Short mmCIF file of C-alpha atoms and ligand atoms in Angstrom, two decimals:
data_model
loop_
_atom_site.label_atom_id
_atom_site.label_comp_id
_atom_site.label_asym_id
_atom_site.label_seq_id
_atom_site.Cartn_x
_atom_site.Cartn_y
_atom_site.Cartn_z
CA MET A 4 85.67 127.66 203.23
CA LYS A 5 83.49 130.05 201.07
CA ILE A 6 85.49 132.08 198.39
CA ALA A 7 84.87 134.63 195.47
CA LEU A 8 86.43 134.55 192.12
CA LEU A 9 87.62 137.79 190.68
CA GLY A 10 87.67 137.04 186.95
CA TYR A 11 86.76 134.28 184.88
CA GLY A 12 89.21 133.90 182.25
CA THR A 13 91.40 130.71 181.39
CA VAL A 14 92.65 130.27 185.05
CA GLY A 15 89.06 131.32 186.88
CA LYS A 16 87.40 128.76 184.82
CA SER A 17 89.93 126.12 185.85
CA VAL A 18 89.64 126.98 189.23
CA GLU A 19 85.83 126.53 188.92
CA ALA A 20 86.38 123.25 187.17
CA LEU A 21 88.80 121.65 189.34
CA LEU A 22 87.16 122.51 192.53
CA ALA A 23 83.69 121.12 190.91
CA ALA A 24 85.53 117.86 190.43
CA HIS A 25 87.34 118.09 193.98
CA PRO A 26 85.70 120.36 196.13
CA ALA A 27 88.56 120.23 198.96
CA GLY A 28 86.03 121.87 201.42
CA ILE A 29 86.28 125.03 199.34
CA GLU A 30 83.20 126.58 197.67
CA ILE A 31 82.52 129.43 195.02
CA LYS A 32 80.22 131.69 196.27
CA LYS A 33 80.24 134.62 194.12
CA ILE A 34 82.03 135.43 190.65
CA LEU A 35 82.91 138.84 189.86
CA ARG A 36 82.70 139.47 185.89
CA ARG A 37 83.09 142.47 183.91
CA ALA A 38 79.98 144.78 183.32
CA GLY A 39 77.59 142.90 180.80
CA LYS A 40 79.05 139.40 181.34
CA ALA A 41 77.73 138.35 184.74
CA ARG A 42 75.03 135.47 184.25
CA GLY A 43 73.18 133.31 186.76
CA PRO A 44 73.30 133.56 190.25
CA LEU A 45 77.01 133.32 191.03
CA MET A 46 77.99 135.91 188.92
CA THR A 47 78.01 139.28 189.96
CA GLU A 48 79.20 142.79 188.54
CA ASP A 49 79.58 144.33 192.00
CA LEU A 50 82.69 143.83 194.02
CA GLU A 51 80.79 145.12 197.09
CA GLU A 52 78.49 142.34 197.20
CA ILE A 53 81.66 140.15 197.69
CA LEU A 54 83.55 142.35 200.09
CA GLN A 55 80.31 142.97 202.30
CA ASP A 56 79.69 139.14 202.59
CA PRO A 57 80.76 138.01 205.85
CA GLU A 58 80.78 134.18 204.73
CA ILE A 59 83.21 134.81 202.05
CA GLU A 60 86.66 134.28 203.44
CA ALA A 61 88.91 134.79 200.61
CA VAL A 62 89.01 136.26 197.05
CA VAL A 63 90.92 134.69 194.33
CA GLU A 64 92.10 137.30 192.00
CA VAL A 65 92.63 135.92 188.48
CA LEU A 66 92.21 139.14 186.47
CA SER A 67 94.90 140.19 184.00
CA GLY A 68 96.98 143.48 184.18
CA THR A 69 97.46 145.90 187.06
CA GLU A 70 94.38 147.78 187.09
CA PRO A 71 91.64 147.47 188.29
CA ALA A 72 93.26 144.10 189.85
CA CYS A 73 95.48 146.24 192.02
CA SER A 74 92.95 148.12 193.46
CA TYR A 75 90.61 145.27 194.01
CA ILE A 76 93.25 143.33 195.82
CA ARG A 77 93.67 146.66 198.18
CA ARG A 78 89.96 146.75 198.58
CA ALA A 79 89.54 142.85 199.74
CA LEU A 80 92.65 143.04 202.02
CA SER A 81 91.30 146.21 203.50
CA ALA A 82 87.89 144.63 203.96
CA GLY A 83 89.54 141.54 206.00
CA LYS A 84 89.51 139.24 203.27
CA HIS A 85 92.35 136.83 202.58
CA VAL A 86 93.57 137.01 198.94
CA VAL A 87 94.94 134.60 196.25
CA SER A 88 96.31 136.30 193.41
CA ALA A 89 97.72 134.71 190.10
CA ASN A 90 98.34 138.09 188.68
CA LYS A 91 102.14 139.07 188.63
CA ALA A 92 101.52 142.28 186.92
CA ALA A 93 99.25 143.58 189.72
CA LEU A 94 101.43 141.98 192.55
CA ALA A 95 104.85 143.55 191.21
CA SER A 96 103.34 146.93 190.85
CA ASP A 97 103.12 147.23 194.34
CA PHE A 98 104.68 144.25 195.92
CA PRO A 99 105.90 145.44 199.34
CA ALA A 100 103.01 147.97 199.71
CA LEU A 101 100.36 145.00 199.37
CA LEU A 102 102.32 142.80 201.77
CA ALA A 103 102.36 145.51 204.15
CA LEU A 104 98.57 146.11 203.67
CA ALA A 105 97.72 142.55 204.24
CA GLU A 106 100.01 142.32 207.44
CA GLU A 107 97.96 145.80 208.80
CA HIS A 108 94.71 144.14 208.40
CA GLY A 109 95.56 140.55 209.68
CA VAL A 110 95.18 138.64 206.51
CA SER A 111 97.21 136.68 204.04
CA LEU A 112 98.26 137.73 200.60
CA LEU A 113 99.21 134.29 198.81
CA PHE A 114 100.45 134.26 195.14
CA GLU A 115 101.95 130.85 194.44
CA ALA A 116 100.36 130.92 191.04
CA SER A 117 101.84 134.24 189.85
CA CYS A 118 105.31 132.84 189.38
CA GLY A 119 106.12 129.23 187.41
CA GLY A 120 102.28 128.24 187.08
CA GLY A 121 101.99 124.75 188.67
CA ILE A 122 105.47 124.47 190.17
CA PRO A 123 105.78 124.74 194.10
CA TRP A 124 108.51 127.65 193.23
CA LEU A 125 107.94 130.53 195.72
CA GLU A 126 106.66 127.84 198.28
CA SER A 127 110.25 126.15 198.35
CA ILE A 128 111.75 129.71 198.24
CA LYS A 129 109.60 130.80 201.17
CA LYS A 130 110.61 127.45 202.91
CA ALA A 131 114.37 127.77 201.96
CA VAL A 132 114.97 131.18 203.51
CA LEU A 133 113.77 130.11 207.15
CA PHE A 134 117.28 128.56 207.16
CA ASP A 135 119.34 129.03 204.06
CA GLU A 136 120.57 132.22 202.68
CA ILE A 137 119.65 132.26 198.98
CA THR A 138 122.76 133.41 196.67
CA SER A 139 121.55 133.05 193.35
CA LEU A 140 118.09 132.51 191.38
CA LYS A 141 117.74 131.87 187.66
CA GLY A 142 115.18 130.66 185.54
CA ILE A 143 112.69 130.03 182.64
CA LEU A 144 109.72 131.45 184.00
CA ASN A 145 107.72 132.34 180.97
CA GLY A 146 106.01 129.64 178.99
CA THR A 147 104.86 131.65 175.97
CA SER A 148 108.69 132.25 175.23
CA ASN A 149 109.73 128.96 175.87
CA TYR A 150 107.38 127.42 173.85
CA ILE A 151 108.17 129.79 170.96
CA LEU A 152 111.97 129.24 171.29
CA ASP A 153 111.62 125.62 171.66
CA SER A 154 109.37 125.42 168.51
CA MET A 155 111.85 127.48 166.44
CA ASP A 156 114.79 125.41 167.60
CA ARG A 157 113.41 122.04 167.21
CA PHE A 158 111.26 122.50 164.11
CA GLY A 159 112.53 125.37 162.45
CA LEU A 160 109.13 127.30 162.61
CA ASP A 161 108.75 130.82 162.29
CA PHE A 162 108.57 133.28 165.24
CA ALA A 163 105.11 134.72 164.56
CA GLU A 164 103.40 131.48 163.68
CA VAL A 165 104.53 129.73 166.95
CA LEU A 166 103.49 132.83 169.15
CA LYS A 167 99.73 132.44 167.50
CA LYS A 168 99.83 128.80 168.61
CA ALA A 169 100.93 129.96 172.04
CA GLN A 170 97.81 132.13 172.34
CA GLU A 171 95.55 129.59 171.23
CA LEU A 172 96.78 127.21 173.72
CA GLY A 173 96.41 129.94 176.32
CA TYR A 174 99.85 130.25 177.52
CA ALA A 175 100.27 134.18 176.20
CA GLU A 176 99.14 136.97 178.19
CA ALA A 177 96.19 139.12 176.38
CA ASP A 178 99.05 141.39 175.15
CA PRO A 179 101.65 139.01 174.39
CA THR A 180 104.36 141.73 174.22
CA ALA A 181 104.75 141.28 177.75
CA ASP A 182 105.66 137.51 177.07
CA ILE A 183 108.43 138.29 174.57
CA GLY A 184 109.31 141.61 175.90
CA GLY A 185 110.45 140.09 179.06
CA PHE A 186 108.22 141.79 181.00
CA ASP A 187 106.34 139.08 182.45
CA VAL A 188 109.56 137.62 183.84
CA TYR A 189 110.29 141.06 185.16
CA ASN A 190 107.21 140.74 187.23
CA LYS A 191 108.16 137.09 188.22
CA ALA A 192 111.86 138.28 188.80
CA LEU A 193 110.56 140.97 190.88
CA ILE A 194 108.54 138.66 193.23
CA SER A 195 111.08 135.87 193.52
CA CYS A 196 113.96 138.02 194.54
CA SER A 197 112.10 139.88 196.95
CA LEU A 198 111.38 136.66 198.77
CA ALA A 199 114.31 134.99 198.36
CA TYR A 200 116.44 138.11 199.48
CA GLY A 201 113.98 139.20 202.24
CA GLY A 202 113.56 142.84 201.12
CA PRO A 203 112.01 144.94 198.64
CA ILE A 204 114.13 145.21 195.42
CA GLU A 205 114.66 148.13 193.08
CA THR A 206 111.67 148.21 190.46
CA GLU A 207 114.34 149.28 187.65
CA PHE A 208 116.73 146.53 186.23
CA PRO A 209 117.70 145.47 182.88
CA VAL A 210 114.87 143.69 180.73
CA CYS A 211 115.81 142.58 177.43
CA GLY A 212 113.17 140.66 175.25
CA MET A 213 113.38 138.44 172.20
CA GLU A 214 111.12 140.74 169.83
CA GLN A 215 114.01 140.74 167.42
CA LEU A 216 115.19 137.12 167.39
CA ASN A 217 115.24 135.56 163.97
CA LYS A 218 116.17 132.24 162.70
CA GLU A 219 119.78 133.38 161.64
CA ILE A 220 120.68 134.71 165.31
CA LEU A 221 119.32 131.21 166.42
CA ASP A 222 121.21 129.40 164.00
CA ARG A 223 124.79 131.20 164.77
CA PHE A 224 124.43 130.08 168.29
CA HIS A 225 123.35 126.30 167.30
CA GLN A 226 126.71 126.49 165.27
CA GLU A 227 128.73 126.97 168.54
CA GLY A 228 126.65 124.16 170.26
CA LYS A 229 124.81 126.69 172.21
CA SER A 230 121.37 127.70 172.59
CA LEU A 231 119.12 130.47 174.05
CA ARG A 232 116.23 130.94 176.51
CA LEU A 233 114.56 133.71 177.69
CA MET A 234 115.68 133.77 181.53
CA MET A 235 115.81 135.65 184.89
CA LEU A 236 119.18 135.69 186.13
CA SER A 237 120.02 137.16 189.64
CA ARG A 238 122.97 136.92 192.17
CA ARG A 239 123.34 138.16 195.78
CA GLU A 240 126.25 138.67 198.02
CA GLY A 241 125.05 139.84 201.49
CA SER A 242 122.87 142.84 201.30
CA ARG A 243 124.12 143.42 197.32
CA TYR A 244 122.35 141.61 194.66
CA ALA A 245 121.75 142.11 190.92
CA VAL A 246 118.80 140.95 188.73
CA GLY A 247 118.06 140.95 185.09
CA VAL A 248 116.02 139.63 182.19
CA VAL A 249 117.57 138.53 178.89
CA PRO A 250 117.89 135.82 176.41
CA ALA A 251 120.57 133.67 178.18
CA VAL A 252 123.36 131.91 176.05
CA LEU A 253 123.61 128.31 177.43
CA PRO A 254 125.47 125.18 176.67
CA GLY A 255 123.29 123.09 174.19
CA GLY A 256 123.54 120.11 176.71
CA SER A 257 122.42 121.77 179.69
CA ILE A 258 118.85 121.32 181.56
CA GLU A 259 117.76 124.73 180.86
CA ALA A 260 118.34 124.55 177.12
CA ASN A 261 116.31 121.24 176.71
CA VAL A 262 113.33 122.64 178.42
CA ARG A 263 110.15 122.07 176.27
CA GLU A 264 106.99 123.68 175.15
CA ASN A 265 105.33 125.59 177.87
CA TYR A 266 107.72 124.27 180.67
CA ASN A 267 109.42 126.23 183.01
CA CYS A 268 112.57 125.56 184.92
CA ALA A 269 113.74 127.62 187.79
CA SER A 270 116.55 127.10 190.07
CA PHE A 271 118.11 128.83 193.49
CA THR A 272 121.20 128.09 195.37
CA GLY A 273 121.08 128.18 199.13
CA SER A 274 124.22 128.50 201.17
CA VAL A 275 123.51 125.25 202.81
CA VAL A 276 121.23 123.20 200.65
CA GLY A 277 123.12 124.15 197.33
CA GLU A 278 121.29 124.38 194.24
CA LEU A 279 117.86 123.14 193.84
CA LYS A 280 116.18 123.04 190.45
CA PHE A 281 112.20 123.04 189.95
CA TYR A 282 110.64 122.19 186.64
CA GLY A 283 106.70 121.75 185.66
CA GLN A 284 104.08 123.72 183.64
CA GLY A 285 104.54 127.20 183.97
CA ALA A 286 101.41 128.59 182.00
CA GLY A 287 98.00 127.25 181.24
CA GLY A 288 94.60 127.14 182.83
CA ASP A 289 94.86 123.70 184.99
CA PRO A 290 98.53 124.04 186.35
CA THR A 291 97.69 127.57 187.40
CA ALA A 292 94.80 126.78 188.86
CA ASP A 293 96.28 124.02 190.79
CA ALA A 294 98.61 126.40 192.38
CA VAL A 295 95.83 128.84 193.17
CA ILE A 296 94.02 125.91 194.89
CA GLN A 297 97.27 124.87 196.74
CA ASP A 298 97.12 128.37 198.41
CA LEU A 299 93.54 128.18 199.37
CA ILE A 300 94.27 124.80 200.99
CA GLN A 301 96.82 126.50 203.13
CA LEU A 302 94.29 129.02 204.02
CA ARG A 303 91.57 126.44 204.89
CA ASP A 304 94.13 124.75 207.05
CA HIS A 305 95.67 127.81 208.50
CA THR A 306 99.16 126.51 207.26
CA GLN A 307 100.23 129.68 205.27
CA ARG A 308 103.61 131.19 205.92
CA PRO A 309 104.00 134.85 206.64
CA VAL A 310 105.89 136.92 204.17
CA ARG A 311 107.89 140.04 205.53
CA LEU A 312 110.30 142.01 203.53
CA SER A 313 112.55 143.54 206.17
CA LYS A 314 115.82 143.54 204.81
CA LYS A 315 117.71 146.86 203.29
CA LEU A 316 119.03 145.50 199.83
CA ILE A 317 121.23 147.59 197.63
CA TYR A 318 121.41 146.80 193.60
CA ASP A 319 124.86 146.14 192.41
CA GLU A 320 124.99 145.49 188.87
CA ASN A 321 128.71 144.29 189.02
CA LEU A 322 127.57 141.10 190.64
CA LEU A 323 125.93 139.97 187.06
CA THR A 324 128.91 140.35 184.66
CA GLY A 325 129.50 138.38 181.29
CA THR A 326 129.63 138.22 177.86
CA GLY A 327 126.93 140.32 175.32
CA TYR A 328 126.28 139.02 172.14
CA PHE A 329 124.72 141.39 169.69
CA ALA A 330 122.37 140.87 166.76
CA ASP A 331 125.30 141.70 164.17
CA GLY A 332 127.53 139.01 165.68
CA SER A 333 130.06 141.01 167.93
CA ARG A 334 130.52 140.47 171.51
CA ARG A 335 131.49 142.42 174.36
CA GLU A 336 132.29 142.03 177.99
CA GLY A 337 130.37 143.96 180.53
CA THR A 338 127.84 144.17 183.41
CA LEU A 339 124.30 143.10 181.92
CA ALA A 340 123.04 146.51 183.16
CA GLN A 341 125.85 147.92 180.79
CA LEU A 342 125.32 145.74 177.78
CA ALA A 343 121.49 145.97 178.11
CA ALA A 344 121.77 149.85 177.84
CA ALA A 345 124.33 149.62 174.85
CA ALA A 346 121.38 147.15 173.11
CA LYS A 347 118.60 149.53 173.90
CA GLU A 348 120.50 152.52 172.67
CA ALA A 349 121.23 150.61 169.33
CA GLY A 350 117.99 149.17 169.18
CA THR A 351 119.52 145.84 168.84
CA PHE A 352 118.92 142.45 170.32
CA LEU A 353 121.06 141.15 173.16
CA ALA A 354 121.94 137.77 174.25
CA PHE A 355 124.03 137.25 177.62
CA GLU A 356 126.36 134.68 178.72
CA CYS A 357 127.53 134.11 182.50
CA ALA A 358 128.40 131.86 184.83
CA LEU A 359 125.46 131.54 187.42
N1 HSE B 6 101.93 134.36 180.02
C1 HSE B 6 102.59 133.43 180.79
C2 HSE B 6 103.62 132.57 180.37
C3 HSE B 6 101.21 132.98 181.91
O1 HSE B 6 103.59 132.34 179.05
O2 HSE B 6 104.07 132.01 181.23
C4 HSE B 6 102.06 132.51 183.05
O3 HSE B 6 102.15 133.26 184.02
#
């Protein structure tokens, strides 16, 4: 199967290197690069050269940010190419419409690499919903924020110092405010919940980041035997659901509180299967490229699962109720939406504890 890469950053280079080492019957015919960056016979600056090549069956979109990536995905689908995307921001910006466009053109849009890096997280959700009703989702889905929290926790390191290290290791987004502000997890939550609940979810839901986290706040939780992790939290009852992104207060001995470095840990609960937990490297070139190649192998073998967002879902903030912890040490009960709004208005840090 011949493919093209759109983008040649950390993930694109890993896809190329992994396919060179293990070709898997997949050949890169073209690589789209930004103006002035194309070198050698494989590289081009012209997307049309790729879209009009009948030999290229699939394009792998490994750009970052919403545009031009989202337009490129639309153009590729409309040109009858399968698309494999690792770009959660582009996908989440128009998720139901992109899936509908793929269906309209009789091609597949696959995106395992967009959530949880190398973990088969979305694939497991797609498989679970064939029989089970998923009633909750939660997870550490951002490697950068986890790397920062873990390093602050275990080694007492300073926030800015560890963020720089995460950038050097290729975990952080080009603009790391998406990592620490919770917006990267927002994108992953939108994709995960839509698949798990079988319908489009509201694009507005609470997102609290950890920009204002400091050692003093972290120490206060430690003294109570608790820990923090930036998490997606979501619960569903029938057609109602709630979802949010927030630094979650966890018992120090819990699995999530002990997730280290750039690792992710996400779980869902199925009405039949119960809770399933998934753990692995959620960021970095090779783990993410591995997920891209898994999707390409499904296309090669025609084993991809169709995704349809056909259910009508209703956002109900009452499904996520718990305790909010503010930067000044005060606590309050409420829904995550209420507490997040209060924290935003006061311009302060919020951590949230709930049974999920
Ligand atoms: N910046 C992201 C993270 C990359 O740190 O998890 C993987 O999506």
